mmCIF file with all atom_site columns, C-alpha atoms in Angstrom:
data_model
loop_
_atom_site.group_PDB
_atom_site.id
_atom_site.type_symbol
_atom_site.label_atom_id
_atom_site.label_alt_id
_atom_site.label_comp_id
_atom_site.label_asym_id
_atom_site.label_entity_id
_atom_site.label_seq_id
_atom_site.pdbx_PDB_ins_code
_atom_site.Cartn_x
_atom_site.Cartn_y
_atom_site.Cartn_z
_atom_site.occupancy
_atom_site.B_iso_or_equiv
_atom_site.pdbx_formal_charge
_atom_site.auth_seq_id
_atom_site.auth_comp_id
_atom_site.auth_asym_id
_atom_site.auth_atom_id
_atom_site.pdbx_PDB_model_num
ATOM 1   C CA . MET A 1 1   ? 104.660 96.760  144.142 1.00 71.00 ? 172 MET A CA 1
ATOM 2   C CA . ILE A 1 2   ? 106.675 94.502  145.689 1.00 81.00 ? 173 ILE A CA 1
ATOM 3   C CA . GLY A 1 3   ? 105.528 91.468  146.045 1.00 88.00 ? 174 GLY A CA 1
ATOM 4   C CA . ARG A 1 4   ? 108.533 89.035  146.944 1.00 91.00 ? 175 ARG A CA 1
ATOM 5   C CA . LEU A 1 5   ? 112.498 89.658  146.886 1.00 93.00 ? 176 LEU A CA 1
ATOM 6   C CA . ARG A 1 6   ? 115.016 86.978  146.422 1.00 94.00 ? 177 ARG A CA 1
ATOM 7   C CA . GLY A 1 7   ? 118.812 88.189  147.426 1.00 95.00 ? 178 GLY A CA 1
ATOM 8   C CA . THR A 1 8   ? 121.961 88.213  150.096 1.00 96.00 ? 179 THR A CA 1
ATOM 9   C CA . LEU A 1 9   ? 119.620 88.380  153.947 1.00 96.00 ? 180 LEU A CA 1
ATOM 10  C CA . ILE A 1 10  ? 122.627 90.698  155.683 1.00 95.00 ? 181 ILE A CA 1
ATOM 11  C CA . GLN A 1 11  ? 121.798 91.822  158.580 1.00 93.00 ? 182 GLN A CA 1
ATOM 12  C CA . LYS A 1 12  ? 118.632 90.760  161.032 1.00 90.00 ? 183 LYS A CA 1
ATOM 13  C CA . ALA A 1 13  ? 117.960 92.065  164.590 1.00 87.00 ? 184 ALA A CA 1
ATOM 14  C CA . PRO A 1 14  ? 114.548 91.005  164.887 1.00 84.00 ? 185 PRO A CA 1
ATOM 15  C CA . PRO A 1 15  ? 111.579 92.116  164.610 1.00 85.00 ? 186 PRO A CA 1
ATOM 16  C CA . SER A 1 16  ? 114.163 94.117  160.923 1.00 92.00 ? 187 SER A CA 1
ATOM 17  C CA . LEU A 1 17  ? 116.745 92.337  159.395 1.00 94.00 ? 188 LEU A CA 1
ATOM 18  C CA . MET A 1 18  ? 117.706 93.029  155.503 1.00 95.00 ? 189 MET A CA 1
ATOM 19  C CA . VAL A 1 19  ? 118.172 91.938  152.155 1.00 96.00 ? 190 VAL A CA 1
ATOM 20  C CA . GLU A 1 20  ? 121.448 92.585  149.426 1.00 96.00 ? 191 GLU A CA 1
ATOM 21  C CA . VAL A 1 21  ? 119.307 92.547  145.641 1.00 95.00 ? 192 VAL A CA 1
ATOM 22  C CA . GLY A 1 22  ? 121.515 93.856  143.306 1.00 92.00 ? 193 GLY A CA 1
ATOM 23  C CA . GLY A 1 23  ? 123.255 96.472  145.454 1.00 93.00 ? 194 GLY A CA 1
ATOM 24  C CA . VAL A 1 24  ? 120.099 97.066  147.228 1.00 94.00 ? 195 VAL A CA 1
ATOM 25  C CA . GLY A 1 25  ? 120.022 96.521  150.769 1.00 94.00 ? 196 GLY A CA 1
ATOM 26  C CA . TYR A 1 26  ? 114.908 96.523  151.978 1.00 94.00 ? 197 TYR A CA 1
ATOM 27  C CA . GLU A 1 27  ? 114.899 96.713  155.332 1.00 94.00 ? 198 GLU A CA 1
ATOM 28  C CA . LEU A 1 28  ? 111.871 94.775  156.136 1.00 95.00 ? 199 LEU A CA 1
ATOM 29  C CA . ASP A 1 29  ? 109.832 93.754  159.339 1.00 94.00 ? 200 ASP A CA 1
ATOM 30  C CA . ALA A 1 30  ? 109.306 90.684  159.974 1.00 93.00 ? 201 ALA A CA 1
ATOM 31  C CA . PRO A 1 31  ? 107.734 88.170  162.125 1.00 91.00 ? 202 PRO A CA 1
ATOM 32  C CA . MET A 1 32  ? 109.023 86.133  164.489 1.00 88.00 ? 203 MET A CA 1
ATOM 33  C CA . SER A 1 33  ? 108.052 83.057  163.027 1.00 86.00 ? 204 SER A CA 1
ATOM 34  C CA . THR A 1 34  ? 110.210 84.298  159.872 1.00 91.00 ? 205 THR A CA 1
ATOM 35  C CA . PHE A 1 35  ? 112.817 84.310  161.683 1.00 88.00 ? 206 PHE A CA 1
ATOM 36  C CA . TYR A 1 36  ? 113.029 81.580  163.175 1.00 87.00 ? 207 TYR A CA 1
ATOM 37  C CA . ASP A 1 37  ? 113.614 80.031  159.505 1.00 89.00 ? 208 ASP A CA 1
ATOM 38  C CA . LEU A 1 38  ? 116.086 82.219  158.184 1.00 92.00 ? 209 LEU A CA 1
ATOM 39  C CA . PRO A 1 39  ? 119.397 81.408  157.366 1.00 92.00 ? 210 PRO A CA 1
ATOM 40  C CA . GLU A 1 40  ? 123.046 82.940  158.947 1.00 93.00 ? 211 GLU A CA 1
ATOM 41  C CA . ILE A 1 41  ? 123.901 86.320  157.712 1.00 94.00 ? 212 ILE A CA 1
ATOM 42  C CA . GLY A 1 42  ? 125.576 86.228  153.989 1.00 95.00 ? 213 GLY A CA 1
ATOM 43  C CA . ARG A 1 43  ? 123.304 83.315  152.651 1.00 95.00 ? 214 ARG A CA 1
ATOM 44  C CA . GLU A 1 44  ? 121.015 83.634  149.626 1.00 95.00 ? 215 GLU A CA 1
ATOM 45  C CA . VAL A 1 45  ? 116.743 84.014  150.842 1.00 95.00 ? 216 VAL A CA 1
ATOM 46  C CA . THR A 1 46  ? 113.689 84.632  149.037 1.00 95.00 ? 217 THR A CA 1
ATOM 47  C CA . LEU A 1 47  ? 110.947 86.723  151.221 1.00 95.00 ? 218 LEU A CA 1
ATOM 48  C CA . PHE A 1 48  ? 107.487 87.117  150.611 1.00 94.00 ? 219 PHE A CA 1
ATOM 49  C CA . THR A 1 49  ? 107.015 90.830  150.349 1.00 94.00 ? 220 THR A CA 1
ATOM 50  C CA . HIS A 1 50  ? 104.411 93.783  151.609 1.00 93.00 ? 221 HIS A CA 1
ATOM 51  C CA . TYR A 1 51  ? 104.831 96.813  150.650 1.00 90.00 ? 222 TYR A CA 1
ATOM 52  C CA . ALA A 1 52  ? 102.513 99.587  153.277 1.00 88.00 ? 223 ALA A CA 1
ATOM 53  C CA . VAL A 1 53  ? 101.943 103.351 152.737 1.00 85.00 ? 224 VAL A CA 1
ATOM 54  C CA . LYS A 1 54  ? 100.496 105.744 155.348 1.00 81.00 ? 225 LYS A CA 1
ATOM 55  C CA . GLU A 1 55  ? 100.534 109.182 155.182 1.00 81.00 ? 226 GLU A CA 1
ATOM 56  C CA . ASP A 1 56  ? 103.834 108.910 156.947 1.00 83.00 ? 227 ASP A CA 1
ATOM 57  C CA . SER A 1 57  ? 104.978 106.715 156.714 1.00 83.00 ? 228 SER A CA 1
ATOM 58  C CA . VAL A 1 58  ? 106.414 103.592 153.894 1.00 88.00 ? 229 VAL A CA 1
ATOM 59  C CA . ALA A 1 59  ? 106.946 99.868  155.439 1.00 90.00 ? 230 ALA A CA 1
ATOM 60  C CA . LEU A 1 60  ? 108.324 97.115  153.406 1.00 93.00 ? 231 LEU A CA 1
ATOM 61  C CA . TYR A 1 61  ? 107.319 93.409  155.789 1.00 95.00 ? 232 TYR A CA 1
ATOM 62  C CA . GLY A 1 62  ? 108.456 90.151  155.163 1.00 95.00 ? 233 GLY A CA 1
ATOM 63  C CA . PHE A 1 63  ? 107.565 87.250  155.353 1.00 95.00 ? 234 PHE A CA 1
ATOM 64  C CA . LEU A 1 64  ? 109.658 83.303  154.071 1.00 92.00 ? 235 LEU A CA 1
ATOM 65  C CA . THR A 1 65  ? 105.651 82.029  153.452 1.00 91.00 ? 236 THR A CA 1
ATOM 66  C CA . GLU A 1 66  ? 102.718 83.483  152.036 1.00 90.00 ? 237 GLU A CA 1
ATOM 67  C CA . ARG A 1 67  ? 100.762 81.106  154.885 1.00 89.00 ? 238 ARG A CA 1
ATOM 68  C CA . GLU A 1 68  ? 102.030 83.934  156.528 1.00 92.00 ? 239 GLU A CA 1
ATOM 69  C CA . ARG A 1 69  ? 102.159 87.151  154.293 1.00 92.00 ? 240 ARG A CA 1
ATOM 70  C CA . ARG A 1 70  ? 97.964  86.279  154.371 1.00 90.00 ? 241 ARG A CA 1
ATOM 71  C CA . LEU A 1 71  ? 96.944  86.241  157.582 1.00 91.00 ? 242 LEU A CA 1
ATOM 72  C CA . PHE A 1 72  ? 99.036  89.384  157.777 1.00 93.00 ? 243 PHE A CA 1
ATOM 73  C CA . ARG A 1 73  ? 97.057  91.261  155.565 1.00 91.00 ? 244 ARG A CA 1
ATOM 74  C CA . ASP A 1 74  ? 93.810  89.453  156.708 1.00 90.00 ? 245 ASP A CA 1
ATOM 75  C CA . VAL A 1 75  ? 94.231  89.892  160.873 1.00 91.00 ? 246 VAL A CA 1
ATOM 76  C CA . GLN A 1 76  ? 94.343  94.416  159.440 1.00 90.00 ? 247 GLN A CA 1
ATOM 77  C CA . LYS A 1 77  ? 91.179  94.008  157.988 1.00 89.00 ? 248 LYS A CA 1
ATOM 78  C CA . VAL A 1 78  ? 89.644  93.846  161.866 1.00 89.00 ? 249 VAL A CA 1
ATOM 79  C CA . THR A 1 79  ? 89.212  97.654  162.809 1.00 85.00 ? 250 THR A CA 1
ATOM 80  C CA . GLY A 1 80  ? 91.446  97.846  165.710 1.00 83.00 ? 251 GLY A CA 1
ATOM 81  C CA . ILE A 1 81  ? 94.405  95.912  164.005 1.00 88.00 ? 252 ILE A CA 1
ATOM 82  C CA . GLY A 1 82  ? 97.544  97.843  162.235 1.00 88.00 ? 253 GLY A CA 1
ATOM 83  C CA . ALA A 1 83  ? 100.942 95.990  161.173 1.00 89.00 ? 254 ALA A CA 1
ATOM 84  C CA . LYS A 1 84  ? 102.295 95.772  164.938 1.00 88.00 ? 255 LYS A CA 1
ATOM 85  C CA . ILE A 1 85  ? 99.669  93.886  165.647 1.00 89.00 ? 256 ILE A CA 1
ATOM 86  C CA . ALA A 1 86  ? 99.733  91.768  163.214 1.00 90.00 ? 257 ALA A CA 1
ATOM 87  C CA . LEU A 1 87  ? 102.986 90.938  163.456 1.00 90.00 ? 258 LEU A CA 1
ATOM 88  C CA . ALA A 1 88  ? 102.585 90.478  166.493 1.00 88.00 ? 259 ALA A CA 1
ATOM 89  C CA . ILE A 1 89  ? 99.831  87.851  165.838 1.00 88.00 ? 260 ILE A CA 1
ATOM 90  C CA . LEU A 1 90  ? 102.215 86.258  163.898 1.00 89.00 ? 261 LEU A CA 1
ATOM 91  C CA . SER A 1 91  ? 105.145 86.482  166.311 1.00 86.00 ? 262 SER A CA 1
ATOM 92  C CA . GLY A 1 92  ? 103.520 84.711  168.972 1.00 82.00 ? 263 GLY A CA 1
ATOM 93  C CA . VAL A 1 93  ? 101.360 81.693  167.542 1.00 84.00 ? 264 VAL A CA 1
ATOM 94  C CA . SER A 1 94  ? 101.509 79.775  163.592 1.00 84.00 ? 265 SER A CA 1
ATOM 95  C CA . VAL A 1 95  ? 99.250  80.255  161.026 1.00 87.00 ? 266 VAL A CA 1
ATOM 96  C CA . ASP A 1 96  ? 97.412  77.023  161.865 1.00 85.00 ? 267 ASP A CA 1
ATOM 97  C CA . ASP A 1 97  ? 96.988  77.333  166.088 1.00 85.00 ? 268 ASP A CA 1
ATOM 98  C CA . PHE A 1 98  ? 95.814  81.047  165.398 1.00 88.00 ? 269 PHE A CA 1
ATOM 99  C CA . ALA A 1 99  ? 93.579  79.135  162.573 1.00 87.00 ? 270 ALA A CA 1
ATOM 100 C CA . ARG A 1 100 ? 92.828  77.190  165.702 1.00 86.00 ? 271 ARG A CA 1
ATOM 101 C CA . LEU A 1 101 ? 92.401  79.715  167.517 1.00 87.00 ? 272 LEU A CA 1
ATOM 102 C CA . VAL A 1 102 ? 89.539  81.490  166.149 1.00 88.00 ? 273 VAL A CA 1
ATOM 103 C CA . SER A 1 103 ? 87.764  78.645  164.794 1.00 85.00 ? 274 SER A CA 1
ATOM 104 C CA . THR A 1 104 ? 87.346  77.728  168.088 1.00 87.00 ? 275 THR A CA 1
ATOM 105 C CA . SER A 1 105 ? 86.695  80.847  169.704 1.00 87.00 ? 276 SER A CA 1
ATOM 106 C CA . ASP A 1 106 ? 89.415  80.659  172.091 1.00 88.00 ? 277 ASP A CA 1
ATOM 107 C CA . VAL A 1 107 ? 89.423  85.109  173.154 1.00 89.00 ? 278 VAL A CA 1
ATOM 108 C CA . THR A 1 108 ? 91.540  84.685  176.600 1.00 90.00 ? 279 THR A CA 1
ATOM 109 C CA . ALA A 1 109 ? 94.750  82.365  174.275 1.00 88.00 ? 280 ALA A CA 1
ATOM 110 C CA . LEU A 1 110 ? 93.521  85.907  171.502 1.00 89.00 ? 281 LEU A CA 1
ATOM 111 C CA . THR A 1 111 ? 94.527  88.145  175.123 1.00 89.00 ? 282 THR A CA 1
ATOM 112 C CA . ARG A 1 112 ? 97.808  86.885  176.135 1.00 85.00 ? 283 ARG A CA 1
ATOM 113 C CA . ILE A 1 113 ? 99.524  88.706  172.461 1.00 83.00 ? 284 ILE A CA 1
ATOM 114 C CA . PRO A 1 114 ? 100.896 92.080  173.047 1.00 79.00 ? 285 PRO A CA 1
ATOM 115 C CA . GLY A 1 115 ? 97.948  94.494  172.009 1.00 80.00 ? 286 GLY A CA 1
ATOM 116 C CA . ILE A 1 116 ? 95.109  92.636  171.866 1.00 86.00 ? 287 ILE A CA 1
ATOM 117 C CA . GLY A 1 117 ? 92.822  93.361  174.386 1.00 88.00 ? 288 GLY A CA 1
ATOM 118 C CA . LYS A 1 118 ? 89.590  90.915  174.750 1.00 90.00 ? 289 LYS A CA 1
ATOM 119 C CA . LYS A 1 119 ? 86.996  93.823  172.457 1.00 91.00 ? 290 LYS A CA 1
ATOM 120 C CA . THR A 1 120 ? 89.911  93.164  170.066 1.00 90.00 ? 291 THR A CA 1
ATOM 121 C CA . ALA A 1 121 ? 89.277  89.607  170.451 1.00 90.00 ? 292 ALA A CA 1
ATOM 122 C CA . GLU A 1 122 ? 86.510  88.368  170.220 1.00 90.00 ? 293 GLU A CA 1
ATOM 123 C CA . ARG A 1 123 ? 86.418  91.606  167.126 1.00 89.00 ? 294 ARG A CA 1
ATOM 124 C CA . ILE A 1 124 ? 89.079  88.555  165.647 1.00 90.00 ? 295 ILE A CA 1
ATOM 125 C CA . VAL A 1 125 ? 86.929  85.951  166.186 1.00 89.00 ? 296 VAL A CA 1
ATOM 126 C CA . VAL A 1 126 ? 83.432  87.010  164.954 1.00 87.00 ? 297 VAL A CA 1
ATOM 127 C CA . GLU A 1 127 ? 85.589  88.879  161.600 1.00 87.00 ? 298 GLU A CA 1
ATOM 128 C CA . LEU A 1 128 ? 87.342  85.796  161.012 1.00 87.00 ? 299 LEU A CA 1
ATOM 129 C CA . ARG A 1 129 ? 86.084  83.088  162.087 1.00 80.00 ? 300 ARG A CA 1
ATOM 130 C CA . ASP A 1 130 ? 84.772  82.167  158.526 1.00 78.00 ? 301 ASP A CA 1
ATOM 131 C CA . ARG A 1 131 ? 87.752  82.532  157.527 1.00 75.00 ? 302 ARG A CA 1
ATOM 132 C CA . ALA A 1 132 ? 89.691  80.208  159.342 1.00 70.00 ? 303 ALA A CA 1
ATOM 133 C CA . ALA A 1 133 ? 90.184  76.946  158.393 1.00 65.00 ? 304 ALA A CA 1
ATOM 134 C CA . GLU A 1 134 ? 90.968  78.963  154.433 1.00 70.00 ? 305 GLU A CA 1
ATOM 135 C CA . LEU A 1 135 ? 93.536  80.444  156.745 1.00 67.00 ? 306 LEU A CA 1
ATOM 136 C CA . GLY A 1 136 ? 94.858  77.014  158.544 1.00 56.00 ? 307 GLY A CA 1
ATOM 137 C CA . GLY A 1 137 ? 94.844  75.443  154.955 1.00 49.00 ? 308 GLY A CA 1
ATOM 138 C CA . VAL A 1 138 ? 96.846  77.264  152.700 1.00 38.00 ? 309 VAL A CA 1
ATOM 139 C CA . GLY A 1 139 ? 99.507  76.311  152.096 1.00 35.00 ? 310 GLY A CA 1
ATOM 140 C CA . GLY A 1 140 ? 117.557 94.283  160.162 1.00 32.00 ? 311 GLY A CA 1
ATOM 141 C CA . PRO A 1 141 ? 119.485 96.562  161.999 1.00 31.00 ? 312 PRO A CA 1
ATOM 142 C CA . VAL A 1 142 ? 118.887 98.364  164.978 1.00 31.00 ? 313 VAL A CA 1
ATOM 143 C CA . ALA A 1 143 ? 117.492 101.192 165.294 1.00 33.00 ? 314 ALA A CA 1
ATOM 144 C CA . LYS A 1 144 ? 120.335 104.731 165.413 1.00 32.00 ? 315 LYS A CA 1
ATOM 145 C CA . GLY A 1 145 ? 121.017 105.223 168.992 1.00 33.00 ? 316 GLY A CA 1
ATOM 146 C CA . GLN A 1 146 ? 120.158 101.490 170.418 1.00 38.00 ? 317 GLN A CA 1
ATOM 147 C CA . PRO A 1 147 ? 123.511 99.828  171.743 1.00 39.00 ? 318 PRO A CA 1
ATOM 148 C CA . ILE A 1 148 ? 123.629 96.506  169.438 1.00 40.00 ? 319 ILE A CA 1
ATOM 149 C CA . PRO A 1 149 ? 123.142 93.607  171.826 1.00 44.00 ? 320 PRO A CA 1
ATOM 150 C CA . ALA A 1 150 ? 125.903 91.952  173.283 1.00 48.00 ? 321 ALA A CA 1
ATOM 151 C CA . ASP A 1 151 ? 124.130 88.276  173.820 1.00 70.00 ? 322 ASP A CA 1
ATOM 152 C CA . PRO A 1 152 ? 121.469 86.375  173.013 1.00 79.00 ? 323 PRO A CA 1
ATOM 153 C CA . GLN A 1 153 ? 119.644 87.079  176.082 1.00 78.00 ? 324 GLN A CA 1
ATOM 154 C CA . SER A 1 154 ? 119.690 91.087  176.313 1.00 77.00 ? 325 SER A CA 1
ATOM 155 C CA . GLU A 1 155 ? 118.560 91.035  172.253 1.00 80.00 ? 326 GLU A CA 1
ATOM 156 C CA . ALA A 1 156 ? 115.684 88.375  172.714 1.00 82.00 ? 327 ALA A CA 1
ATOM 157 C CA . VAL A 1 157 ? 114.755 91.536  175.604 1.00 80.00 ? 328 VAL A CA 1
ATOM 158 C CA . ILE A 1 158 ? 115.206 93.787  172.854 1.00 78.00 ? 329 ILE A CA 1
ATOM 159 C CA . ALA A 1 159 ? 112.586 92.136  170.431 1.00 81.00 ? 330 ALA A CA 1
ATOM 160 C CA . LEU A 1 160 ? 110.577 91.368  173.118 1.00 81.00 ? 331 LEU A CA 1
ATOM 161 C CA . GLN A 1 161 ? 109.958 94.726  174.145 1.00 77.00 ? 332 GLN A CA 1
ATOM 162 C CA . GLN A 1 162 ? 109.111 96.175  170.403 1.00 75.00 ? 333 GLN A CA 1
ATOM 163 C CA . LEU A 1 163 ? 106.868 93.265  170.314 1.00 79.00 ? 334 LEU A CA 1
ATOM 164 C CA . GLY A 1 164 ? 104.684 95.202  172.382 1.00 78.00 ? 335 GLY A CA 1
ATOM 165 C CA . TYR A 1 165 ? 105.914 94.017  176.236 1.00 81.00 ? 336 TYR A CA 1
ATOM 166 C CA . LYS A 1 166 ? 107.219 96.439  178.719 1.00 79.00 ? 337 LYS A CA 1
ATOM 167 C CA . PRO A 1 167 ? 110.720 96.401  179.731 1.00 78.00 ? 338 PRO A CA 1
ATOM 168 C CA . ALA A 1 168 ? 110.158 94.775  183.217 1.00 81.00 ? 339 ALA A CA 1
ATOM 169 C CA . GLU A 1 169 ? 107.836 92.239  181.274 1.00 84.00 ? 340 GLU A CA 1
ATOM 170 C CA . ALA A 1 170 ? 110.241 90.591  178.671 1.00 82.00 ? 341 ALA A CA 1
ATOM 171 C CA . ALA A 1 171 ? 113.269 91.016  180.797 1.00 83.00 ? 342 ALA A CA 1
ATOM 172 C CA . LYS A 1 172 ? 112.034 88.303  182.893 1.00 88.00 ? 343 LYS A CA 1
ATOM 173 C CA . MET A 1 173 ? 110.548 86.285  179.902 1.00 88.00 ? 344 MET A CA 1
ATOM 174 C CA . ALA A 1 174 ? 113.584 86.868  178.443 1.00 86.00 ? 345 ALA A CA 1
ATOM 175 C CA . LYS A 1 175 ? 115.470 85.301  181.912 1.00 87.00 ? 346 LYS A CA 1
ATOM 176 C CA . ASP A 1 176 ? 113.396 82.649  182.074 1.00 90.00 ? 347 ASP A CA 1
ATOM 177 C CA . ALA A 1 177 ? 113.485 80.948  178.724 1.00 88.00 ? 348 ALA A CA 1
ATOM 178 C CA . PHE A 1 178 ? 117.209 81.410  178.338 1.00 87.00 ? 349 PHE A CA 1
ATOM 179 C CA . GLU A 1 179 ? 119.536 78.317  178.724 1.00 86.00 ? 350 GLU A CA 1
ATOM 180 C CA . ALA A 1 180 ? 123.325 78.628  177.579 1.00 82.00 ? 351 ALA A CA 1
ATOM 181 C CA . GLY A 1 181 ? 123.826 78.234  173.977 1.00 81.00 ? 352 GLY A CA 1
ATOM 182 C CA . ASP A 1 182 ? 120.468 79.288  172.685 1.00 84.00 ? 353 ASP A CA 1
ATOM 183 C CA . THR A 1 183 ? 120.382 81.905  170.874 1.00 84.00 ? 354 THR A CA 1
ATOM 184 C CA . ALA A 1 184 ? 118.130 84.783  170.415 1.00 82.00 ? 355 ALA A CA 1
ATOM 185 C CA . GLU A 1 185 ? 115.223 83.398  168.185 1.00 83.00 ? 356 GLU A CA 1
ATOM 186 C CA . ALA A 1 186 ? 115.274 79.924  170.539 1.00 86.00 ? 357 ALA A CA 1
ATOM 187 C CA . VAL A 1 187 ? 115.022 82.424  173.270 1.00 86.00 ? 358 VAL A CA 1
ATOM 188 C CA . ILE A 1 188 ? 112.221 84.661  172.293 1.00 87.00 ? 359 ILE A CA 1
ATOM 189 C CA . ARG A 1 189 ? 110.593 81.582  170.615 1.00 85.00 ? 360 ARG A CA 1
ATOM 190 C CA . LYS A 1 190 ? 110.075 79.930  174.068 1.00 88.00 ? 361 LYS A CA 1
ATOM 191 C CA . ALA A 1 191 ? 109.005 82.989  175.703 1.00 87.00 ? 362 ALA A CA 1
ATOM 192 C CA . LEU A 1 192 ? 105.928 83.566  173.013 1.00 85.00 ? 363 LEU A CA 1
ATOM 193 C CA . LYS A 1 193 ? 104.825 80.281  173.787 1.00 84.00 ? 364 LYS A CA 1
ATOM 194 C CA . ALA A 1 194 ? 105.402 79.765  177.524 1.00 84.00 ? 365 ALA A CA 1
ATOM 195 C CA . SER A 1 195 ? 103.302 83.099  177.085 1.00 80.00 ? 366 SER A CA 1
ATOM 196 C CA . LEU A 1 196 ? 100.750 81.688  175.640 1.00 75.00 ? 367 LEU A CA 1
ATOM 197 C CA . ARG A 1 197 ? 100.331 79.028  178.928 1.00 71.00 ? 368 ARG A CA 1
ATOM 198 C CA . THR A 1 198 ? 100.048 81.624  181.472 1.00 60.00 ? 369 THR A CA 1
#
């Protein structure tokens, strides 16, 4: 199926983006770990992709590195984890940090990622602990009817909600993280890091 795309980045609104390849615009969802390092709109980008087909939907996910795509696929093998939680994991921690949390059985830190409760965190540790070293060592358009955010802080709030945070929680996280001159990606990155420390 579709394993990689190289084309022009024409739209990005976390967690969605669009890449034009040969006149065709591909809509993808991507974790914040990918968004942090995307080029400016209008520049060329190469993404590793994961094509997912369900009974009622088809989705395409994009990643800047093969390691991110591998982790995205591996965590979905754990019972109770789907694509949304897998994206939240990659948005909340780096591949190396996730591998470290799993190898040290840090269930508490894992539960700070949206959508992961204690039982799911324990399953992640049990099912992926043997592969933690391997995990760490391997080398869009805004939804219809949703207003385009007017500023980076508002854009960050929307992205945090799409990652699973409640509206009030997302707004507080973005407000606490925002500093003058920040891009939406910078606000999201700081907000997610701060949430893992609390």
